[in-house]
Tab-separated table of C-alpha atoms (C1' of nucleotides) in Angstrom:
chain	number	residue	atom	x	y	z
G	251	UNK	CA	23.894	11.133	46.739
G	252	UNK	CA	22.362	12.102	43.270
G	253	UNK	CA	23.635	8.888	41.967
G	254	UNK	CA	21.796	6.841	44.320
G	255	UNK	CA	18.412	8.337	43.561
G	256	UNK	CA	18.987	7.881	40.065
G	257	UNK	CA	19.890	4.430	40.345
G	258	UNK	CA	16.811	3.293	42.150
G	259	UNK	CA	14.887	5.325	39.725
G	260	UNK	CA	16.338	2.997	37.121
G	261	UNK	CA	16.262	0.130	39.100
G	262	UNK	CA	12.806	0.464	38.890
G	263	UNK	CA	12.394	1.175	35.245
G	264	UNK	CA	14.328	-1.804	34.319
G	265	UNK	CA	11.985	-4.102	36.642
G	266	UNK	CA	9.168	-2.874	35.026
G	267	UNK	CA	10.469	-3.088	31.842
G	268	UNK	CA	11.483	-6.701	32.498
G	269	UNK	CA	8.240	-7.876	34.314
G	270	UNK	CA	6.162	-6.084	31.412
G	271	UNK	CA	8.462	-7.923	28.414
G	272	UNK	CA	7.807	-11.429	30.806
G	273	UNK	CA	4.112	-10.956	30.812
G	274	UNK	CA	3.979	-9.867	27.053
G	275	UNK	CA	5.893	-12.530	26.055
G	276	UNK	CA	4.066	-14.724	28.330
G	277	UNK	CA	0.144	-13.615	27.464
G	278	UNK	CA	-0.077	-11.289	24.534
G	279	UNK	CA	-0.218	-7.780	24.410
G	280	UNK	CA	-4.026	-7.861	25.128
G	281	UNK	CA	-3.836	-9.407	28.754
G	282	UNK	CA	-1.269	-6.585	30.186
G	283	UNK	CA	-2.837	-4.847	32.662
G	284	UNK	CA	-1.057	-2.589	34.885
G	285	UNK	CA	-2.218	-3.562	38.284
G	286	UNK	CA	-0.547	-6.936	36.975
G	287	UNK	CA	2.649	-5.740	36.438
G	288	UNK	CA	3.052	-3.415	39.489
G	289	UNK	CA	2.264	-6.175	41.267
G	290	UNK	CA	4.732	-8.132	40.014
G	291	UNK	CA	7.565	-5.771	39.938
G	292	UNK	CA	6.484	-4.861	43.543
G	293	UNK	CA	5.739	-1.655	43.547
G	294	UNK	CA	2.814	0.637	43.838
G	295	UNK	CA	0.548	1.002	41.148
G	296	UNK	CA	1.260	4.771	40.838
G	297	UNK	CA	4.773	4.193	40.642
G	298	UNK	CA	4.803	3.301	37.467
G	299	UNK	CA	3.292	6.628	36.461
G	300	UNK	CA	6.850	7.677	37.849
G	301	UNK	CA	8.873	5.790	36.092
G	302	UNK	CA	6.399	5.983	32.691
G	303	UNK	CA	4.402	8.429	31.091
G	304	UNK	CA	1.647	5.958	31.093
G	305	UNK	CA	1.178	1.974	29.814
G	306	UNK	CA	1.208	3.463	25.762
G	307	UNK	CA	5.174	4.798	26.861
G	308	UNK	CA	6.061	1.781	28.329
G	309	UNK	CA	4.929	-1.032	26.131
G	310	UNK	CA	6.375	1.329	23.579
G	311	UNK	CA	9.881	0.763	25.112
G	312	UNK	CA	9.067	-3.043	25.366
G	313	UNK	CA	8.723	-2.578	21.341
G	314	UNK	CA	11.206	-0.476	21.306
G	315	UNK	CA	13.586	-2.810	22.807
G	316	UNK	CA	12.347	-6.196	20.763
G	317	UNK	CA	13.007	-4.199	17.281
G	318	UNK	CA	16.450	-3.684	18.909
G	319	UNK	CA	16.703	-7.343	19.964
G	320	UNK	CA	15.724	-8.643	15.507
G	321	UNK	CA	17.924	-5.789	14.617
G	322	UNK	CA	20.876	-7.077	16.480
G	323	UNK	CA	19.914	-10.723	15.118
G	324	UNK	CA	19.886	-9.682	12.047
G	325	UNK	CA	22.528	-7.340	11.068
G	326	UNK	CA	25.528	-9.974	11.688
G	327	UNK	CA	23.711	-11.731	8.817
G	328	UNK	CA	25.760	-12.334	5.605
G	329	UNK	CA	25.274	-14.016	2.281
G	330	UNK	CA	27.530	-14.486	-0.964
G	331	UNK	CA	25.025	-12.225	-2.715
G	332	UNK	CA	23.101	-9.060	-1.916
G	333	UNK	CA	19.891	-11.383	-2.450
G	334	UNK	CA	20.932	-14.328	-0.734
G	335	UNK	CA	22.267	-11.488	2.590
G	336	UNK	CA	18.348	-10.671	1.961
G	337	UNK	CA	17.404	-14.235	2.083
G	338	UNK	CA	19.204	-14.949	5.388
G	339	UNK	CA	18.042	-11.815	6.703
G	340	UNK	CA	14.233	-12.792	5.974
G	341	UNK	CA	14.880	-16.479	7.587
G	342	UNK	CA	16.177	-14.771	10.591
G	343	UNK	CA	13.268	-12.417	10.798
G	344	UNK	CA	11.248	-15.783	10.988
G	345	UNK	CA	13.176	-17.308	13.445
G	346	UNK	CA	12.648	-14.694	15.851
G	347	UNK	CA	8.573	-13.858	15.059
G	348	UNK	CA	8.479	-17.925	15.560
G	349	UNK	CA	10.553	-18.073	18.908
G	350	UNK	CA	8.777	-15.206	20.014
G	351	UNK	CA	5.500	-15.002	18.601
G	352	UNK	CA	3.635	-12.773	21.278
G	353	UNK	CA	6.471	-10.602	21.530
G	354	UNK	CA	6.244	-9.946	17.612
G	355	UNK	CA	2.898	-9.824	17.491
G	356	UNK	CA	3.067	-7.104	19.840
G	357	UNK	CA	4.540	-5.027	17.124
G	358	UNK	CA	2.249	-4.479	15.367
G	359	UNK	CA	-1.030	-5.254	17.609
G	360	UNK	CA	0.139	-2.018	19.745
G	361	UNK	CA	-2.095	1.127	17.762
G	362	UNK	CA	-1.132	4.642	19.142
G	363	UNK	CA	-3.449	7.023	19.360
G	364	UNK	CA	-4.009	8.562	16.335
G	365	UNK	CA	-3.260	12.050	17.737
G	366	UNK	CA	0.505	10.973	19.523
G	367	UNK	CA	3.463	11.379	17.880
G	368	UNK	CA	5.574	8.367	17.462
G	369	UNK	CA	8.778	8.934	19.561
G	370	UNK	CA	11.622	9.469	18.104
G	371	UNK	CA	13.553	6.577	19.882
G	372	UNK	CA	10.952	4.559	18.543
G	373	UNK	CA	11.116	6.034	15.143
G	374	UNK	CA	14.712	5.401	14.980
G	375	UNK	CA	14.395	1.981	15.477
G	376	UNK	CA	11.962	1.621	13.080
G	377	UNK	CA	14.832	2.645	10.519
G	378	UNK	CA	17.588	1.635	11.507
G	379	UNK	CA	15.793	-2.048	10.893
G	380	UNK	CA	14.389	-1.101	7.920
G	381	UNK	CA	18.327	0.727	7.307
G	382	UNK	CA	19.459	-3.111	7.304
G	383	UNK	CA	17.909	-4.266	4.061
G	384	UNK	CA	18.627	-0.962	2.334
G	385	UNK	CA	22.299	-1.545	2.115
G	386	UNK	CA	21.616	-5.099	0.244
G	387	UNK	CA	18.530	-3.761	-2.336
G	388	UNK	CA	21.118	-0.472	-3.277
G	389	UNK	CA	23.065	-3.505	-4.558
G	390	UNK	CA	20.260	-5.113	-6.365
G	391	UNK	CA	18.692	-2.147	-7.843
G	392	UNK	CA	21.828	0.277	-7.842
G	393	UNK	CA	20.136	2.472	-10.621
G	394	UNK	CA	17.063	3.496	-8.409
G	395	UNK	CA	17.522	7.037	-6.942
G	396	UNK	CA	18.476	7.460	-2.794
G	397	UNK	CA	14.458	8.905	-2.383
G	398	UNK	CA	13.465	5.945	-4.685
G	399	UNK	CA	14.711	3.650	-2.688
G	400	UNK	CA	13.354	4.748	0.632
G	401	UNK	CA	10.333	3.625	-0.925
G	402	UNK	CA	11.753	0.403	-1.958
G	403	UNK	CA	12.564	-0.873	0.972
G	404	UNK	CA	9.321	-0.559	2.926
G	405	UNK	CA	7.183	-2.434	-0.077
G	406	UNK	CA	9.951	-4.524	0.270
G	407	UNK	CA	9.958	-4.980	3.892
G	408	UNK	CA	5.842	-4.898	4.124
G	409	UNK	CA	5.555	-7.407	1.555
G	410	UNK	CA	7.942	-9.743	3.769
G	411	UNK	CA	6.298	-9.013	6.930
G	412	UNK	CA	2.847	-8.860	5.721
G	413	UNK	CA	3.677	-12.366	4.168
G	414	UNK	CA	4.531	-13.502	7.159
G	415	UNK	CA	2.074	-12.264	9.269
G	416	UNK	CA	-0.620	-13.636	7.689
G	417	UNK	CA	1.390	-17.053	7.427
G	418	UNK	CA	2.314	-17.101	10.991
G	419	UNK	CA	-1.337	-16.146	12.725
G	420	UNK	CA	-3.596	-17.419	10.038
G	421	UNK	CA	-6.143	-20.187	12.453
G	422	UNK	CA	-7.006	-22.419	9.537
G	423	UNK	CA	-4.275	-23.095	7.024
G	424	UNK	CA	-0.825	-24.299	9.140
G	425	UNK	CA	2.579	-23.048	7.359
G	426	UNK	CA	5.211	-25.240	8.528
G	427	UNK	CA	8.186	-23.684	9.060
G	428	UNK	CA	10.524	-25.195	6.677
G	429	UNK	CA	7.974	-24.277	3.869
G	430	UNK	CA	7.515	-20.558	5.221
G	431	UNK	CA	11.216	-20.406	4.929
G	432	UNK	CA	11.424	-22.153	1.541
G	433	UNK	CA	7.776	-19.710	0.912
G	434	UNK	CA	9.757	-16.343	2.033
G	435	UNK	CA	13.003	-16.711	0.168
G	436	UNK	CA	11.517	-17.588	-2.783
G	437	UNK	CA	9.754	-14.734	-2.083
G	438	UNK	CA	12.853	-12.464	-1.579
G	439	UNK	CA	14.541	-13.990	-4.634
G	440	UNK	CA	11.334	-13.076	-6.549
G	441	UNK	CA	11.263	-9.369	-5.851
G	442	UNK	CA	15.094	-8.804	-6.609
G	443	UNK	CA	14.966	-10.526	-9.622
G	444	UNK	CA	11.277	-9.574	-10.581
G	445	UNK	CA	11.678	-5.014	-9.867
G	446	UNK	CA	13.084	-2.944	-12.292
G	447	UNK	CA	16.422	-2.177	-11.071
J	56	UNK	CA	-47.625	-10.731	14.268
J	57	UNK	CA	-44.466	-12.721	14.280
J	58	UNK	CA	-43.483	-10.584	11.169
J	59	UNK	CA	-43.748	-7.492	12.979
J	60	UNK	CA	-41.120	-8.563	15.872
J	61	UNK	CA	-38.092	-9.499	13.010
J	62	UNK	CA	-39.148	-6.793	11.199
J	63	UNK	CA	-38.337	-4.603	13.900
J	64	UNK	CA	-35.439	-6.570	15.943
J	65	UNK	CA	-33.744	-6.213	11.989
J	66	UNK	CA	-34.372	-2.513	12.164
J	67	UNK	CA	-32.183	-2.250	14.800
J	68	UNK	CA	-29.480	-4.863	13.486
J	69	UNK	CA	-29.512	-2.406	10.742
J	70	UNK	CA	-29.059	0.768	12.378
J	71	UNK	CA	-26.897	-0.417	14.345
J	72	UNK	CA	-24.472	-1.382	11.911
J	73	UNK	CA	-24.815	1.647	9.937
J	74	UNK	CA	-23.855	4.010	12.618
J	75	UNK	CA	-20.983	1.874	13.775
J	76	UNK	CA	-19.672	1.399	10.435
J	77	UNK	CA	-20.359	5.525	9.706
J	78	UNK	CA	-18.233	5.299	13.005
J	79	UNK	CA	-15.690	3.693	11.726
J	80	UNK	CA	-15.290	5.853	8.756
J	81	UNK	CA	-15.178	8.760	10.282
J	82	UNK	CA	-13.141	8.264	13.871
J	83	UNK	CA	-11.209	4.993	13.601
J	84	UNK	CA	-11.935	2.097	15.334
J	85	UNK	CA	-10.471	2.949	18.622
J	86	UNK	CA	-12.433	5.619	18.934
J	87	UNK	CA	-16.011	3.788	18.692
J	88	UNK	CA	-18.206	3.821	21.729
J	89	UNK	CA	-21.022	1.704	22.715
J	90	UNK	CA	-22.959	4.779	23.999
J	91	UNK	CA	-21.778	6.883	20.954
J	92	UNK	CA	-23.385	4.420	18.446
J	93	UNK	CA	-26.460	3.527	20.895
J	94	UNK	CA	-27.375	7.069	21.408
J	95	UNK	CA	-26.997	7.671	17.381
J	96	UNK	CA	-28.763	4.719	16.407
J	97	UNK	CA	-31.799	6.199	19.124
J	98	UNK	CA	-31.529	2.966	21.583
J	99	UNK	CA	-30.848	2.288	24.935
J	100	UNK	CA	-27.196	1.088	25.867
J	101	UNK	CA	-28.870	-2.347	26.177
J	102	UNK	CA	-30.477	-2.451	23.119
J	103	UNK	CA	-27.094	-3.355	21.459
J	104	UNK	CA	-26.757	-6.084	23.430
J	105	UNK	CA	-30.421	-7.746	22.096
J	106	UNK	CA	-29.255	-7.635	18.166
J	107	UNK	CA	-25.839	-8.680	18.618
J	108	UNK	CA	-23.881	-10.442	21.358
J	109	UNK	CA	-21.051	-7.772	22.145
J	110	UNK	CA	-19.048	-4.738	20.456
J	111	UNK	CA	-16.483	-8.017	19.206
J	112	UNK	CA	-19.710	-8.726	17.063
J	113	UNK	CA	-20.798	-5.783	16.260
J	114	UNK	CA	-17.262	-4.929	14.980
J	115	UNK	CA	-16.570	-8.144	13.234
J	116	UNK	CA	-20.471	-7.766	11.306
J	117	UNK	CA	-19.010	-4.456	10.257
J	118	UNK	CA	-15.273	-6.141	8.845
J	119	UNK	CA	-17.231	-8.581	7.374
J	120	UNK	CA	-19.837	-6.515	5.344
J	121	UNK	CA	-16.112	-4.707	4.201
J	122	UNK	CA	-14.516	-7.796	3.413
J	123	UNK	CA	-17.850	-8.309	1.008
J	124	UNK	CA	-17.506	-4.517	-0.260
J	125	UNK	CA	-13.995	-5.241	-1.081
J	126	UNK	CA	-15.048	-8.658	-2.755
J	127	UNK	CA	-17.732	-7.119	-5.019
J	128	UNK	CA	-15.452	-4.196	-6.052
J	129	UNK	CA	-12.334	-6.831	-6.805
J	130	UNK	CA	-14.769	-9.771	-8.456
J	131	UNK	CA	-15.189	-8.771	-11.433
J	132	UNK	CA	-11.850	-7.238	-12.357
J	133	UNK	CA	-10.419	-8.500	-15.844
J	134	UNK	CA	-7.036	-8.574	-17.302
J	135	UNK	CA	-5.853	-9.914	-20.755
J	136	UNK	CA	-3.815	-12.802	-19.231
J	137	UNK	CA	-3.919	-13.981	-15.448
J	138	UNK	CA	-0.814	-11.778	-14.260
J	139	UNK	CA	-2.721	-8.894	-15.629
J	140	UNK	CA	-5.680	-9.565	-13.766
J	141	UNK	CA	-3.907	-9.768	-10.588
J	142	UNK	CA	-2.192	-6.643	-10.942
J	143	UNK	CA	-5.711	-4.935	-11.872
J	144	UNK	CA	-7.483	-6.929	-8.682
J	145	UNK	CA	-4.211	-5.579	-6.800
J	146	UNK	CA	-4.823	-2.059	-7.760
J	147	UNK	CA	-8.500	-2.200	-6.912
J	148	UNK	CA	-7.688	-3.202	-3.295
J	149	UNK	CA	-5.544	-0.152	-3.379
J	150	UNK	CA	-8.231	2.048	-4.776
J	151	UNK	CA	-10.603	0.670	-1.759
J	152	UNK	CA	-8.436	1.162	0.391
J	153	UNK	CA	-7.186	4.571	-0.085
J	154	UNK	CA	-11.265	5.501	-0.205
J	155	UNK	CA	-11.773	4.181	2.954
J	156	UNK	CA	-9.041	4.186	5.203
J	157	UNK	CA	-10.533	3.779	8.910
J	158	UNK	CA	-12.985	0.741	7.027
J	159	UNK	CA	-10.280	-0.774	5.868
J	160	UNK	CA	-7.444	-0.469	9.163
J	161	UNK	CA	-10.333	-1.603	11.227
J	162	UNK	CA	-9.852	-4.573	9.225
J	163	UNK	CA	-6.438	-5.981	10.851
J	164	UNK	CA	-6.519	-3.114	13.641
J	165	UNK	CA	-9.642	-5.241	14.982
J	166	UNK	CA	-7.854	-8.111	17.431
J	167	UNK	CA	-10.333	-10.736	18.578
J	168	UNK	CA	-9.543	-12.368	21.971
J	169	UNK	CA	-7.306	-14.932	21.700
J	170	UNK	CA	-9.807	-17.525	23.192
J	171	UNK	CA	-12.466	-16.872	20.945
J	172	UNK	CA	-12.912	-18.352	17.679
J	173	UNK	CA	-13.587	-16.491	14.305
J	174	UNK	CA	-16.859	-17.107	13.365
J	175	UNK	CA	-17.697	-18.882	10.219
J	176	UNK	CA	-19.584	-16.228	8.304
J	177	UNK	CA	-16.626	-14.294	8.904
J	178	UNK	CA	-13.698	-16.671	8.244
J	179	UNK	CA	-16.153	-17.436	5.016
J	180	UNK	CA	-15.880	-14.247	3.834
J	181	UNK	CA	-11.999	-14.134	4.536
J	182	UNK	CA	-11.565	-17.196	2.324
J	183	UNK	CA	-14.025	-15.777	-0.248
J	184	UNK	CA	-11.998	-12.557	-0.996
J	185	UNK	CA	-8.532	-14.991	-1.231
J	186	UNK	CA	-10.578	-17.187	-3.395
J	187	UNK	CA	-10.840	-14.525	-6.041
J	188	UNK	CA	-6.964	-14.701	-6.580
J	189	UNK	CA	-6.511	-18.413	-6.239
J	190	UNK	CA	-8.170	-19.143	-9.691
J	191	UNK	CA	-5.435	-16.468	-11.788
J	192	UNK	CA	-2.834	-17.628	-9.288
J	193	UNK	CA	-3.514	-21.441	-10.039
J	194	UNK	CA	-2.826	-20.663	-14.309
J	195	UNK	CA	0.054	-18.888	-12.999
J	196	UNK	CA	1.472	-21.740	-11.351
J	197	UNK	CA	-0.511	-24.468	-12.893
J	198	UNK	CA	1.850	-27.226	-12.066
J	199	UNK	CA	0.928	-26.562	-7.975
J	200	UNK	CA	-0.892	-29.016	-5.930
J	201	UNK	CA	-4.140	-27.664	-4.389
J	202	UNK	CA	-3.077	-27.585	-0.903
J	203	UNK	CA	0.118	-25.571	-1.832
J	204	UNK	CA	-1.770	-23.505	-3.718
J	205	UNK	CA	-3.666	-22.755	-0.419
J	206	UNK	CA	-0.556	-21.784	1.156
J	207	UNK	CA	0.862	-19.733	-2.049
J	208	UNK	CA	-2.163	-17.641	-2.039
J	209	UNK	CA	-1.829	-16.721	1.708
J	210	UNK	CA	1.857	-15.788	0.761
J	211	UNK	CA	0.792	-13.252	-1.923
J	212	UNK	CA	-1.815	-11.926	-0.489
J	213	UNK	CA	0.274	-11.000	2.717
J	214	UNK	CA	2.717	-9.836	0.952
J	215	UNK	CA	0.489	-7.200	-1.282
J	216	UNK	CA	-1.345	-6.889	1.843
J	217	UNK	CA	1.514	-5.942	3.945
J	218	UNK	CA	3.201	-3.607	1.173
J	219	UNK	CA	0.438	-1.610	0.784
J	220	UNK	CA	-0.248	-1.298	4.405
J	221	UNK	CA	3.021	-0.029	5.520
J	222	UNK	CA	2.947	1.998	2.580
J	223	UNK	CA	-0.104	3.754	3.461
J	224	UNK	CA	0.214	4.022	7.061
J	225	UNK	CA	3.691	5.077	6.789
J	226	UNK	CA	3.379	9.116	8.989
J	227	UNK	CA	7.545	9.498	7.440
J	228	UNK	CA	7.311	8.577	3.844
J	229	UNK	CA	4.331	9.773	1.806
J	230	UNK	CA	3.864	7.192	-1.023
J	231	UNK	CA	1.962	9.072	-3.538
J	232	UNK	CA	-0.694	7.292	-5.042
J	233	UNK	CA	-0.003	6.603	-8.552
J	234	UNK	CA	3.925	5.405	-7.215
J	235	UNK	CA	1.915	3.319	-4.951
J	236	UNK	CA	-0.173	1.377	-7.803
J	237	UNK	CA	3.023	0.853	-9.938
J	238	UNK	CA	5.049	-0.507	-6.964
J	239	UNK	CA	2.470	-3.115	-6.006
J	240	UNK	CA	1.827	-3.567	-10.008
J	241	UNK	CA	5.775	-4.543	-10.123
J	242	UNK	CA	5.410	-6.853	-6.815
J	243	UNK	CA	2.592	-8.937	-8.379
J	244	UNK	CA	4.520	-9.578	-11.764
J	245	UNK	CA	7.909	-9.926	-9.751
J	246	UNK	CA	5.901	-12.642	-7.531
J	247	UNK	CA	4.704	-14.643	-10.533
J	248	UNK	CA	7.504	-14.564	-12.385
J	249	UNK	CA	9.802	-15.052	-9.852
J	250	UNK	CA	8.113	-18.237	-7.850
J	251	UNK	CA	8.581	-21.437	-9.136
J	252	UNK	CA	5.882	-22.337	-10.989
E	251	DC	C1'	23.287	13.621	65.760
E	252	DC	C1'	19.212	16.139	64.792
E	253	DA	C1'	15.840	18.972	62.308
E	254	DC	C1'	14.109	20.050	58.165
E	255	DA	C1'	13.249	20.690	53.249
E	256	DA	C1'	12.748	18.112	48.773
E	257	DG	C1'	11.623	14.382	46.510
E	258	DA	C1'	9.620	9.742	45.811
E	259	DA	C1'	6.234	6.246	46.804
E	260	DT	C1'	1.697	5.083	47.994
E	261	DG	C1'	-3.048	3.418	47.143
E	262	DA	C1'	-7.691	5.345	47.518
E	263	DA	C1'	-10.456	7.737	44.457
E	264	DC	C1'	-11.990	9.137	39.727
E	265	DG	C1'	-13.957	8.836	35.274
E	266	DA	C1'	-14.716	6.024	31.287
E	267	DC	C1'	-15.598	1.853	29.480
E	268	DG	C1'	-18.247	-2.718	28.159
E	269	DT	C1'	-21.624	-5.468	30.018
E	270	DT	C1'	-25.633	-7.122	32.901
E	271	DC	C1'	-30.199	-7.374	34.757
E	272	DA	C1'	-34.225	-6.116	37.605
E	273	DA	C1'	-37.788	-3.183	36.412
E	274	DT	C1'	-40.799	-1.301	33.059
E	275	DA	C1'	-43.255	-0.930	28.733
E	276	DA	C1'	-45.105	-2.835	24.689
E	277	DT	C1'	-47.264	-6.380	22.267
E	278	DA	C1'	-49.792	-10.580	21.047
E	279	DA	C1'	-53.178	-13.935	22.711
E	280	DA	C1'	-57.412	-15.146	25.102
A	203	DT	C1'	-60.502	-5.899	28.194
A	204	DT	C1'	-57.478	-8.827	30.501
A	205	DT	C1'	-53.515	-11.407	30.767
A	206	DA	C1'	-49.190	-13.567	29.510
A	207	DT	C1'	-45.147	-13.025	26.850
A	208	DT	C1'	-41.552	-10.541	25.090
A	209	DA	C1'	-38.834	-6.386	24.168
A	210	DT	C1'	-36.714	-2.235	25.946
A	211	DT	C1'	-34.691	0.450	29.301
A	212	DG	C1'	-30.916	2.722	31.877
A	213	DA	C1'	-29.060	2.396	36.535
A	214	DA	C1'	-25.677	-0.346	38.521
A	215	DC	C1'	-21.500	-3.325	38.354
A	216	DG	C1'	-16.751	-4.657	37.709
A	217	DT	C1'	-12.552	-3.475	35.439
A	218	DC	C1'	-9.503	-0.586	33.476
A	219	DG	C1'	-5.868	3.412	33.099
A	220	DT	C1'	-4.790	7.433	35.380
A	221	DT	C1'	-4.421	11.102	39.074
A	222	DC	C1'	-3.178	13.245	43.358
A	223	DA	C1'	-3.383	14.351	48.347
A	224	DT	C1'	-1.003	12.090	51.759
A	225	DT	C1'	2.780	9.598	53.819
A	226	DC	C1'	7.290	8.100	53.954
A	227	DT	C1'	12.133	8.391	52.611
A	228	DT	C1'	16.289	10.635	51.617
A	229	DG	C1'	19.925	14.084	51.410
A	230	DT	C1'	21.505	18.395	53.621
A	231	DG	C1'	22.858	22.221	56.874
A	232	DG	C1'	23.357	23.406	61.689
DNA sequence: CCACAAGAATGAACGACGTTCAATAATAAA
DNA sequence: TTTATTATTGAACGTCGTTCATTCTTGTGG
């Protein structure tokens, strides 16, 4: 049976996969260790060597899958207005990064090895979440140029995330979350209305 | 000779930090050694470990002296009315940060363990470089209480912050310099004219 | 049902790392 | 010069990700 050799070879991808999100999720990106997590899933600690190319791969697909997970939160959002769809979309980017802080923050804490290429799987999912707020800012700036706009989107997207960021994991000053909201759409409304279209 | 002793226990502080931040510059962050910058700096391995109290240090002496770098480059930026200003402070930070890449990812790249708390000369120095844009920021929106105007600031800063940083580390889209200084030159007048004042 | 080849799972071992500390060397005091 | 104090040293330690010879499991042909 082919098919049952793939299976458990799955099987044990997706436990490692799940038992690596868990502990992520549950103590930061900095605390993984893999003797942790084979333990866990129960299985060797070589084993995930089989099922991984090493611990970069797999939190990689952890990151992978949490981009999926905003993405598919945020897509279904709508507005009455290209900038209030952009709005929403922002708020909804909060509400995950705030129900799942360590799991966000493991976006961007992860730092490849300056030598690796970034997979394409993970590439892709980089824009197609990026792809969601391109659709809205063509509407707000519909003079700006296909290349332009490429550009557009990630100082568009940085500034919200960087905003954020620093919002969300700053120690001394305490955004509430009803005035990071109120803080990020105002923010959103500012760009559209503020760029040169 | 007490002199003697500091003199040459600040020797070492000082070599020390100059290797590790020539480090820095030259091989990123993750790529910085204890050995490397002990056996540069002519010291034993322990030696590091009598002039400062771990690598976290070390690193965080090194972000800090940037942070000041930064500071003294951005300080004494003018503009003809406070918008202006920011956008010519904005542009500065760009400038630094295209000269000095590695110095300035180590900056956010650098994650200190989550049980440990900043230390005050460096969370000074933090506040100190968002000082320099509270005072245009505060004409800009004159009619905002202090403490929001705490929380404003953190917002704009992120969000030029996390523009340019995407921007710049971005291996798919090449944002050419001078398209990078007008886009962040538009996101600082869209932000003050687009917040409510 | 058995024997056997192919593949998967195992965990001890490896090298690299930050950090520590007993031993040594250097320095100031007597 | 002798002695006590302090600074420096680098071997050793514990932890980490990763590898690989060995063992076990699984699917196949007789």
């Amino acid at each position: 049976m082919r098919n049952n050799r793939e299976e458990r070879r799955e099987g044990l991808r997706e436990r490692l996969l799940a038992v690596t999100t868990a502990r992520i999720e549950s103590q930061g990106l900095s605390q993984l260790k893999a003797r942790d997590i084979t333990a866990e899933a129960g299985c060797a600690l070589g084993a995930l060597y089989t099922a991984f190319g090493d611990m970069d791969e797999l939190v990689m697909r952890v990151n992978t899958a949490t981009l999926i997970r905003m993405r598919e939160l945020i897509a279904p959002v709508k507005g009455e207005t290209p900038v209030a769809r952009l709005q929403a979309q922002a708020r909804a980017y909060i509400a995950f990064a705030m129900e799942h802080p360590r799991l966000w923050a493991a976006l961007f804490e992860f730092q490849l090895s300056p030598e690796r290429a970034l997979p394409d799987w993970m590439q892709a999912e980089q824009e197609a979440l990026m792809g969601l707020i391109a659709g809205p800012l063509a509407q707000v700036f519909p003079a700006l140029p296909p290349e332009d706009l490429l550009i557009r989107v990630r100082i568009f997207f940085g500034a919200v995330q960087g905003a954020v960021q620093l919002a969300l994991q700053d120690r001394f000053i305490a955004v509430p979350r009803a005035r990071l909201d109120a803080e990020i759409t105002a923010l959103v409304e500012a760009l559209c209305r503020g760029f040169a279209s």
